[in-house]
GROMACS .gro file of C-alpha atoms in nm:
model
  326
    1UNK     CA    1   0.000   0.000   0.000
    2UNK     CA    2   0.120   0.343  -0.068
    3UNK     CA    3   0.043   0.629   0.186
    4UNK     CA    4   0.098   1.011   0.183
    5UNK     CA    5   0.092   1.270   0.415
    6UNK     CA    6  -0.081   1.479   0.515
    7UNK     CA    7  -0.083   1.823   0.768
    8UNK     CA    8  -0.335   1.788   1.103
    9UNK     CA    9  -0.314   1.999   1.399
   10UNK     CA   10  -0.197   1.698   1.546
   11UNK     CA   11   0.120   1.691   1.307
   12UNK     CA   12   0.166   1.475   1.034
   13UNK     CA   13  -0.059   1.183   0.999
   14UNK     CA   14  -0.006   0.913   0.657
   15UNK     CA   15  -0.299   0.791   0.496
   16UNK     CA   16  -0.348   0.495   0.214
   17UNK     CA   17  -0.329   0.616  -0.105
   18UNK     CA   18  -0.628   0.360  -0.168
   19UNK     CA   19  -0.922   0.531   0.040
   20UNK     CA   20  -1.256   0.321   0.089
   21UNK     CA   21  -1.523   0.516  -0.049
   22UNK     CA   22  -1.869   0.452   0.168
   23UNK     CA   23  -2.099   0.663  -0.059
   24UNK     CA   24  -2.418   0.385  -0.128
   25UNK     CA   25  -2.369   0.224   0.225
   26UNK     CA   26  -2.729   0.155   0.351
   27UNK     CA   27  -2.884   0.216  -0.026
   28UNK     CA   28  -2.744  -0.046  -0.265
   29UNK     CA   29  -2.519  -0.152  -0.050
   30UNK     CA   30  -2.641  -0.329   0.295
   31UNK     CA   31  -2.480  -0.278   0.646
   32UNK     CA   32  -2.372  -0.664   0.693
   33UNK     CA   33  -2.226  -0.602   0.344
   34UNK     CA   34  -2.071  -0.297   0.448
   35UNK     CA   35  -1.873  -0.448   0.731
   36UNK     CA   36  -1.727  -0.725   0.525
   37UNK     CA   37  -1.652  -0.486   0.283
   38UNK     CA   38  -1.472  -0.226   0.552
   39UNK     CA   39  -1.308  -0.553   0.722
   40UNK     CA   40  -1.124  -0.649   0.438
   41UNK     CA   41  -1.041  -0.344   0.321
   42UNK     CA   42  -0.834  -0.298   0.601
   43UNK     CA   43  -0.711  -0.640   0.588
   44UNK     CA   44  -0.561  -0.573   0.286
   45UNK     CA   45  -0.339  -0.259   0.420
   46UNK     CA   46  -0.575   0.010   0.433
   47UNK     CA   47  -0.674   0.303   0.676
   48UNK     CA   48  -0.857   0.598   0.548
   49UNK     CA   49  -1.273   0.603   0.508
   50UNK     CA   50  -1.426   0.839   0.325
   51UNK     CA   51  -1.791   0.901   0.432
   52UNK     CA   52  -2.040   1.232   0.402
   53UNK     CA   53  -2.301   1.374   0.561
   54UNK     CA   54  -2.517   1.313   0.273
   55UNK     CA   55  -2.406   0.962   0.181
   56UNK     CA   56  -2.644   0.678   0.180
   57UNK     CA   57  -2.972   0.842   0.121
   58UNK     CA   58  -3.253   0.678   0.022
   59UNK     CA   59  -3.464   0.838  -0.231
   60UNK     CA   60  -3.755   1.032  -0.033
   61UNK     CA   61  -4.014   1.322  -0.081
   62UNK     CA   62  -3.797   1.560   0.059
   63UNK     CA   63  -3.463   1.495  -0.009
   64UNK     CA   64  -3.320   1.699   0.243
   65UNK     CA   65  -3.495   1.494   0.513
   66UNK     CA   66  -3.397   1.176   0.389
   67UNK     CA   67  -3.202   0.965   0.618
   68UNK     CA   68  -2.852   0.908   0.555
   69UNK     CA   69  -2.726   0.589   0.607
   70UNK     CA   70  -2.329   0.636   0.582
   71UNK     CA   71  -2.181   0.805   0.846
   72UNK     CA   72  -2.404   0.587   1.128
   73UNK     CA   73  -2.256   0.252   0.982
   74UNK     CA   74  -1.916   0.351   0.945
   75UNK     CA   75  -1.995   0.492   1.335
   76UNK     CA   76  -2.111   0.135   1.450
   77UNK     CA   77  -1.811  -0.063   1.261
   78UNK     CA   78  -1.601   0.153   1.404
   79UNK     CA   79  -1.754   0.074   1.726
   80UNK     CA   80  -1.814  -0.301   1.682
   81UNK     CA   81  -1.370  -0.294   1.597
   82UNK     CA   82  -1.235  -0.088   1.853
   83UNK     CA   83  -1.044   0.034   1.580
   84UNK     CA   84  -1.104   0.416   1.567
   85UNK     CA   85  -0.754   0.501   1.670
   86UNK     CA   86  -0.652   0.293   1.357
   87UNK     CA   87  -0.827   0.482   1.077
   88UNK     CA   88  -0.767   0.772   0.930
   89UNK     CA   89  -1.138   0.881   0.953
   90UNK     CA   90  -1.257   1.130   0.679
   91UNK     CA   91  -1.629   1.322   0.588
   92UNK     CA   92  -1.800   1.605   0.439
   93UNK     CA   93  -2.026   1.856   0.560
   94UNK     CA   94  -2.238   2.198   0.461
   95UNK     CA   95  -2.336   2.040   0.122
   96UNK     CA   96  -2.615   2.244  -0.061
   97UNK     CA   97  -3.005   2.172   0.004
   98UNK     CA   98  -3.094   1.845  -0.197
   99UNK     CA   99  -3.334   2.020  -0.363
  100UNK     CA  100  -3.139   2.332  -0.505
  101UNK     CA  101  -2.825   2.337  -0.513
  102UNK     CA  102  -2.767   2.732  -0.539
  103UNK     CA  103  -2.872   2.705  -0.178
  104UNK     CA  104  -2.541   2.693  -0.019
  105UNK     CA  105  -2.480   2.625   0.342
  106UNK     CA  106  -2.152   2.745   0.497
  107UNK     CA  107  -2.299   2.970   0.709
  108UNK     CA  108  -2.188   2.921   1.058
  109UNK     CA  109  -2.504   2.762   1.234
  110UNK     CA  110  -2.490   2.504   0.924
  111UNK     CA  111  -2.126   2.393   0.928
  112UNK     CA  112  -2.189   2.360   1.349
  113UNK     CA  113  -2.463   2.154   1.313
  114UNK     CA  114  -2.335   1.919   1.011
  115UNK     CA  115  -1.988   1.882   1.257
  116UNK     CA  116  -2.176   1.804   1.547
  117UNK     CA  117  -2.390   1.567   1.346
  118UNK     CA  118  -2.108   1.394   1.151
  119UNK     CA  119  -1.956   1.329   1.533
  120UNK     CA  120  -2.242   1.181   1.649
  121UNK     CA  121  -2.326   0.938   1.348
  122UNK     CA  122  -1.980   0.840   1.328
  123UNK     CA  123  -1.971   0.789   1.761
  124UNK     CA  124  -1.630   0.958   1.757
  125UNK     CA  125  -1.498   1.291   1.916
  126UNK     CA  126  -1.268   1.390   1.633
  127UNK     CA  127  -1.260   1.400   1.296
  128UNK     CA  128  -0.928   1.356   1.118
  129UNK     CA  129  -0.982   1.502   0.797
  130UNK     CA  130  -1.302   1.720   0.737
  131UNK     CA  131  -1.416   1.835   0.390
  132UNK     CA  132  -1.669   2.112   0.360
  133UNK     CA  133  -1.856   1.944   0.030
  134UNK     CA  134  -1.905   2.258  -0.209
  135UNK     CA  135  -1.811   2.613  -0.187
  136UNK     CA  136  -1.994   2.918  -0.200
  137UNK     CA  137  -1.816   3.192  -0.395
  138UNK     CA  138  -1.998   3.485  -0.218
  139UNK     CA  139  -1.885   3.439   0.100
  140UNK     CA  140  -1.612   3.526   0.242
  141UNK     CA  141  -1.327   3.271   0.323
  142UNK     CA  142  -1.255   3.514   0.677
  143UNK     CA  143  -1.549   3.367   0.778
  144UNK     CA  144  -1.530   2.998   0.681
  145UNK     CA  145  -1.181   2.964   0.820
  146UNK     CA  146  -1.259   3.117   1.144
  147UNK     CA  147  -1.592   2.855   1.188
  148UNK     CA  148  -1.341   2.575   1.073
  149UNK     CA  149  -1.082   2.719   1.302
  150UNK     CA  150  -1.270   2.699   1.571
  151UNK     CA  151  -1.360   2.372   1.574
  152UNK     CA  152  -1.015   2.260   1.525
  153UNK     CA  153  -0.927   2.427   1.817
  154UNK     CA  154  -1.191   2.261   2.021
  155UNK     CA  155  -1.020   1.921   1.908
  156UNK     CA  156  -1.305   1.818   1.699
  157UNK     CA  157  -1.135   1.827   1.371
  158UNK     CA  158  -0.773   1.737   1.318
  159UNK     CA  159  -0.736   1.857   0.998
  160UNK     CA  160  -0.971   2.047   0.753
  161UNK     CA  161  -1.007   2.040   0.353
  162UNK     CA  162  -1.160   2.173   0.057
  163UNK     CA  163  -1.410   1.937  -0.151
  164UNK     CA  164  -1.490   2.120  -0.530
  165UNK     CA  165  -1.312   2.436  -0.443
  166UNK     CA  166  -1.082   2.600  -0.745
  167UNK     CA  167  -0.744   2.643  -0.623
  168UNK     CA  168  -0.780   3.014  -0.665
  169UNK     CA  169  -0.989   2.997  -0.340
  170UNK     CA  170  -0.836   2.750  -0.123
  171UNK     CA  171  -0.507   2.944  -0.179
  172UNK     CA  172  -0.723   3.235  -0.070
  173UNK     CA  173  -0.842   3.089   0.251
  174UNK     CA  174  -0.520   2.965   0.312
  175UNK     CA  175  -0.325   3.283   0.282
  176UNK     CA  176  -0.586   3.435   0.486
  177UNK     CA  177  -0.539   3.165   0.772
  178UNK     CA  178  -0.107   3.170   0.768
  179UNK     CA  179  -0.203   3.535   0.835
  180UNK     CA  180  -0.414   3.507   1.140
  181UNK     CA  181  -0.226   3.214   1.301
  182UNK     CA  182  -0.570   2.985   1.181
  183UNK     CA  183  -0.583   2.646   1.064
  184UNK     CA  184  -0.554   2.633   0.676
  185UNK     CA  185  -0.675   2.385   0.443
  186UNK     CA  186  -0.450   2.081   0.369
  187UNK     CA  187  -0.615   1.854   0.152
  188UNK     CA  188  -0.872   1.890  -0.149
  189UNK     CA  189  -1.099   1.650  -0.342
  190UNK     CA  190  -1.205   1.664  -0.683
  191UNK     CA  191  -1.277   1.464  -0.944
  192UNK     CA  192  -0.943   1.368  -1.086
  193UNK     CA  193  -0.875   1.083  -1.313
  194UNK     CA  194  -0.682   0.983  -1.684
  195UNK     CA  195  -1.009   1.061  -1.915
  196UNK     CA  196  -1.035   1.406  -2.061
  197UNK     CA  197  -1.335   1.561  -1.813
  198UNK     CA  198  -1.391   1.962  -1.886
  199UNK     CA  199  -1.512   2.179  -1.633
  200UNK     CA  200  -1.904   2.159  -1.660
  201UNK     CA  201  -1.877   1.802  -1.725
  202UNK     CA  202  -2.096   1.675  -1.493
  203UNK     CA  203  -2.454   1.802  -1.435
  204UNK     CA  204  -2.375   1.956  -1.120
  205UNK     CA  205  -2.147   2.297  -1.207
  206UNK     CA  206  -2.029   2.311  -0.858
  207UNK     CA  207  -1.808   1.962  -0.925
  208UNK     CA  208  -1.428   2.082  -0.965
  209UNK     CA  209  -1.222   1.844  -1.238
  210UNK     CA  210  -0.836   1.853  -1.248
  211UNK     CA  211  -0.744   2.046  -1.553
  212UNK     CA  212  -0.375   2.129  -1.638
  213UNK     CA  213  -0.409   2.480  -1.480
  214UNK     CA  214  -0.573   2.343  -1.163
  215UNK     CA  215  -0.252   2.053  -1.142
  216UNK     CA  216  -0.046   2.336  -1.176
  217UNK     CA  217  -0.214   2.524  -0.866
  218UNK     CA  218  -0.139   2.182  -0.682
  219UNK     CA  219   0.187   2.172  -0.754
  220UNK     CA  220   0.255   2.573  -0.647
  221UNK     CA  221   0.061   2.556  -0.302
  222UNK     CA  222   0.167   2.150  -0.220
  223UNK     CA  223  -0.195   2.056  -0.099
  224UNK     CA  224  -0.214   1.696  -0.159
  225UNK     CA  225  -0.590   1.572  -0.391
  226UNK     CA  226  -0.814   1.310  -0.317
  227UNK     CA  227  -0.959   1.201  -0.661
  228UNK     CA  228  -1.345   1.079  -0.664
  229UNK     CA  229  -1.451   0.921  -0.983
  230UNK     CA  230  -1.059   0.835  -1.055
  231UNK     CA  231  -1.174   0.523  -1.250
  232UNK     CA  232  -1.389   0.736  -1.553
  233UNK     CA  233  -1.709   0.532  -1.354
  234UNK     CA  234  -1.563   0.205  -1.538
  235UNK     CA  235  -1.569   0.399  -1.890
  236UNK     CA  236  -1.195   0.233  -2.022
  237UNK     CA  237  -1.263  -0.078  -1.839
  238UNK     CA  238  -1.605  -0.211  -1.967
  239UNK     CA  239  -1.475  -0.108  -2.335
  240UNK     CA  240  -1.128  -0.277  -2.312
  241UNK     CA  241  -1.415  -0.573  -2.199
  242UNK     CA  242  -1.654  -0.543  -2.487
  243UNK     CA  243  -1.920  -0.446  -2.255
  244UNK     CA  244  -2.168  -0.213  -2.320
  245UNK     CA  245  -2.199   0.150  -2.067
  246UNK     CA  246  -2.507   0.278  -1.949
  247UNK     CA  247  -2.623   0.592  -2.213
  248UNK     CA  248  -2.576   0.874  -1.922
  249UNK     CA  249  -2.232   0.757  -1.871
  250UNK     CA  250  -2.075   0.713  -2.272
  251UNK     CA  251  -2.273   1.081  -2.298
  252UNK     CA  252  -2.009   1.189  -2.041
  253UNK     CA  253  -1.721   1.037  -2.131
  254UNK     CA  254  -1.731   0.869  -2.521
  255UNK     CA  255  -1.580   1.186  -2.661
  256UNK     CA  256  -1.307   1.152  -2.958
  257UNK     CA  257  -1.038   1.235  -2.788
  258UNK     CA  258  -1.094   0.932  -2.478
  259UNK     CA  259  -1.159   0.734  -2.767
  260UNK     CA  260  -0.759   0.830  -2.827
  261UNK     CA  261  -0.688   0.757  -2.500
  262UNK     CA  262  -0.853   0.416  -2.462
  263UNK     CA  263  -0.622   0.269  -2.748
  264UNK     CA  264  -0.338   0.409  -2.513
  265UNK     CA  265  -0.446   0.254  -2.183
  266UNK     CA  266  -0.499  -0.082  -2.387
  267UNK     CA  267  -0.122  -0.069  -2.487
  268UNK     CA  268  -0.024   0.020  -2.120
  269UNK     CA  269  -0.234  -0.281  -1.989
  270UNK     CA  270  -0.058  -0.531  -2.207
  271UNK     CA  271   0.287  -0.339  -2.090
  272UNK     CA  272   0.214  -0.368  -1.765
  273UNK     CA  273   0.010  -0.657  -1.721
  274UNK     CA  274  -0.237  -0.488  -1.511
  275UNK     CA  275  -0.633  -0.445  -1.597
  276UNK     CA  276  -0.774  -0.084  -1.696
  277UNK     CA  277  -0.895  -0.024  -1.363
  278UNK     CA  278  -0.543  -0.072  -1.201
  279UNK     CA  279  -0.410   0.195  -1.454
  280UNK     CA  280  -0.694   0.459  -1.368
  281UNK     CA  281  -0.590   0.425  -0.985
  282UNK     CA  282  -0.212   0.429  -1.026
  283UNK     CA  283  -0.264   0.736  -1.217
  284UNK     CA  284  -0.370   0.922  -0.976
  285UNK     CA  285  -0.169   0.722  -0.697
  286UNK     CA  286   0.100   0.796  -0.850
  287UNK     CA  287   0.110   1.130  -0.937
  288UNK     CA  288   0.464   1.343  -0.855
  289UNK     CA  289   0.493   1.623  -0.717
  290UNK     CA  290   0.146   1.680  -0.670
  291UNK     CA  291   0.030   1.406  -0.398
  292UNK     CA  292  -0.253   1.183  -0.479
  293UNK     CA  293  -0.492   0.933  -0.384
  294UNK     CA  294  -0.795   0.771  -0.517
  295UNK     CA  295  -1.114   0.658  -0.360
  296UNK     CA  296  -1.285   0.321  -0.476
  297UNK     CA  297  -1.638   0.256  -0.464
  298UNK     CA  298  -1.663  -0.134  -0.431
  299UNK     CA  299  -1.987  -0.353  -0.396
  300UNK     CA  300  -1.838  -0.665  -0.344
  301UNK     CA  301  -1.565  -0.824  -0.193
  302UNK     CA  302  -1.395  -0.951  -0.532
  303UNK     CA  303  -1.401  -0.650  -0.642
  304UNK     CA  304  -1.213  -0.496  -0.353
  305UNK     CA  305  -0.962  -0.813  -0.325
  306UNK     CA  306  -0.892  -0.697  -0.696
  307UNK     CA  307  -0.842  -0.335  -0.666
  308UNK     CA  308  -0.603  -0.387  -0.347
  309UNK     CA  309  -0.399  -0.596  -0.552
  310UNK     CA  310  -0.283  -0.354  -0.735
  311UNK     CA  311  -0.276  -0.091  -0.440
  312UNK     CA  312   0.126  -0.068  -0.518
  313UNK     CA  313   0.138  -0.031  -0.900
  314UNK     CA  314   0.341   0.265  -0.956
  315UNK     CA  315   0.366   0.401  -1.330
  316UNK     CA  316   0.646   0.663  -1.454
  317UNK     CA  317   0.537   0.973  -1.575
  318UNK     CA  318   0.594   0.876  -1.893
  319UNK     CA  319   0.318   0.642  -1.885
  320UNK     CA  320   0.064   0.885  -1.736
  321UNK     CA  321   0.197   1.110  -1.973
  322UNK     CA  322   0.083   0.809  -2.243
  323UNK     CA  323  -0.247   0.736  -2.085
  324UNK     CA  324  -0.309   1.129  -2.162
  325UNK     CA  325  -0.161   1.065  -2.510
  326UNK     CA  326   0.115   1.354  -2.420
   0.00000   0.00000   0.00000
C-alpha cells in the first residue's frame, strides 16, 4: 500500500493512497455487506474512510430529510472494531439543500450543526480530515476559516479540507489563515482521473475536475488531492471488456479524444500486465509532485480483493503522460 501525508493539527498523519469510499452504504449496499466490505479493506493494508453527511440516502419526498445511512454505519463498525484510533477517519459537511443546489450552506449555524452531526453518526470525538462538500463563492473565506478554526481548536477536527473548491480559493483561505495564526486547508478533493473531463462536465457545475491549470495550482501551493470518480465510472474498463456503458455515462465520457486515450491505456495494460482499472488508480496514486490518492467505490468483496492488488502499481510519468496521449 502506498500512503501520503498529510498536515493535522496533530502533526503529520499518513494515509493509504487507496481510500474506501462509503458513498451507497445503507442504499445499494447493505450494512452486513458494508462491514465485510470495511473488514477487508483494512485487511488488505488500508486506513482511510471516506464518508459524508449526505451519503447513503434513500430516495424520499424531501430529499433533504432523507435519512442518511453512511456516516451511522461507518460509526457502528467503528464501534463493533475498537479500531477508531486505527483509521484515518474522513467526511464532508455543509453540502447544498438536496433540492437546489444554489442554496449553499456554509454559514456558521450550518457547518456547526453538520460537525456536530457527523460526530455523532460516526460515535467519535474527532474528525481527522473534514471536507466542507461545495463552496460558496460569495462568502467570504474570513469567515469559513474562522468557523473551521474553531472547531479545530476545540479538538473536533484534526485537519480540515476543501471538496470542489478552485485552487484560486483554497489558496485564498489559506493565505488568509497563515495570516491570522488559523488552521488552513491541507487537503482537497475533486474529481481527478486519466479521461479528458472539462469543467461543466458533470450536471452539477459546482463539481471541480483537475485540468492542467488546476494541477499546476497543486503543484505551487503542495496541498495533496483526493480524486473521486478516478476510474472514468468504469468507462476504459467495460470497453477494453466489450461491454456495453449505461447511455448517461458514454454521454459523459465517449468523446473523440478518450476514444484516443482508450487505445493508449490498452497498450499500457498489455505493458504492464495490469487491468484498466489498475491503470486509472495508479494514475492518480501515482502522481509526482502533486500528492494523490484515489477513492474506490466497491460492492463486493472480489471487487475490492482486486483493486487492493494492485494498491502498489506505480507508473512513470511517462506512462501517465501516455495514458493522456502527451
Amino acid at each position: 500500500m502506498k500512503f501520503m501525508d498529510v498536515q493535522t493539527e496533530k502533526g503529520i498523519i499518513s494515509m493509504s493512497k487507496i481510500v474506501m469510499g462509503t458513498d451507497y452504504f445503507g442504499v445499494n449496499i447493505p450494512e452486513d455487506t458494508a462491514f465485510a466490505l470495511l473488514d477487508k479493506y483494512i485487511a488488505l493494508g488500508g486506513n482511510t474512510i471516506d464518508t459524508a453527511r449526505v451519503y447513503g440516502k434513500a430516495p424520499a419526498p424531501d430529499p433533504d430529510e432523507a435519512y442518511a445511512n453512511s456516516e451511522p454505519i461507518v460509526g457502528r463498525w467503528l464501534t463493533s472494531r475498537g479500531c477508531r484510533d486505527k483509521i484515518f477517519l474522513v467526511t464532508k459537511g455543509a453540502h447544498p439543500s438536496m433540492k437546489d443546489m444554489n442554496c449553499r450552506r456554509l454559514d456558521r449555524a450550518s457547518i456547526d450543526s453538520d460537525v456536530a452531526m457527523s460526530l455523532h453518526e460516526l460515535n467519535t470525538d474527532y474528525i481527522d480530515l473534514y471536507f466542507l462538500h461545495r463552496d460558496d463563492p460569495s462568502r467570504p473565506v474570513e469567515e469559513i476559516i474562522d468557523t473551521l478554526d474553531a472547531h479545530v481548536k476545540g479538538g473536533r477536527l484534526r485537519a480540515i479540507g476543501a471538496s470542489n473548491w478552485t485552487v484560486s480559493r483554497i489558496n485564498e483561505a489559506n493565505a488568509y489563515a497563515k495570516a491570522h495564526g488559523k488552521t488552513p486547508f491541507t487537503a482537497s478533493q475533486i474529481h481527478w482521473c486519466a479521461a479528458q473531463v472539462p469543467q461543466g462536465f458533470w450536471d452539477d457545475p459546482s463539481i471541480q475536475v483537475m485540468s492542467p491549470e488546476a494541477y499546476q495550482g497543486y503543484m505551487e501551493n503542495q496541498i495533496p488531492v483526493m480524486a473521486f470518480s478516478s476510474q472514468a465510472r468504469g468507462y476504459f474498463s467495460k470497453l477494453l471488456a466489450g461491454e456495453a456503458l449505461p447511455v448517461k455515462r458514454m454521454n459523459r465520457y465517449d468523446i473523440p479524444e478518450n476514444r484516443r486515450r482508450l487505445e493508449s491505456i490498452r497498450s499500457l495494460c498489455e505493458e504492464t500486465k495490469a487491468p484498466a482499472s489498475a491503470l486509472m488508480l495508479a494514475y492518480v496514486t501515482s502522481s509526482q509532485p502533486v500528492q494523490g490518492a484515489a477513492i474506490i467505490g466497491c460492492s463486493q468483496l472480489r471487487q475490492l480483493e482486486e483493486t487492493m492488488s494492485y494498491a502498489d502499481l506505480t507508473l512513470t510519468e511517462s506512462q501517465r503522460a501516455k495514458m493522456r496521449r502527451e
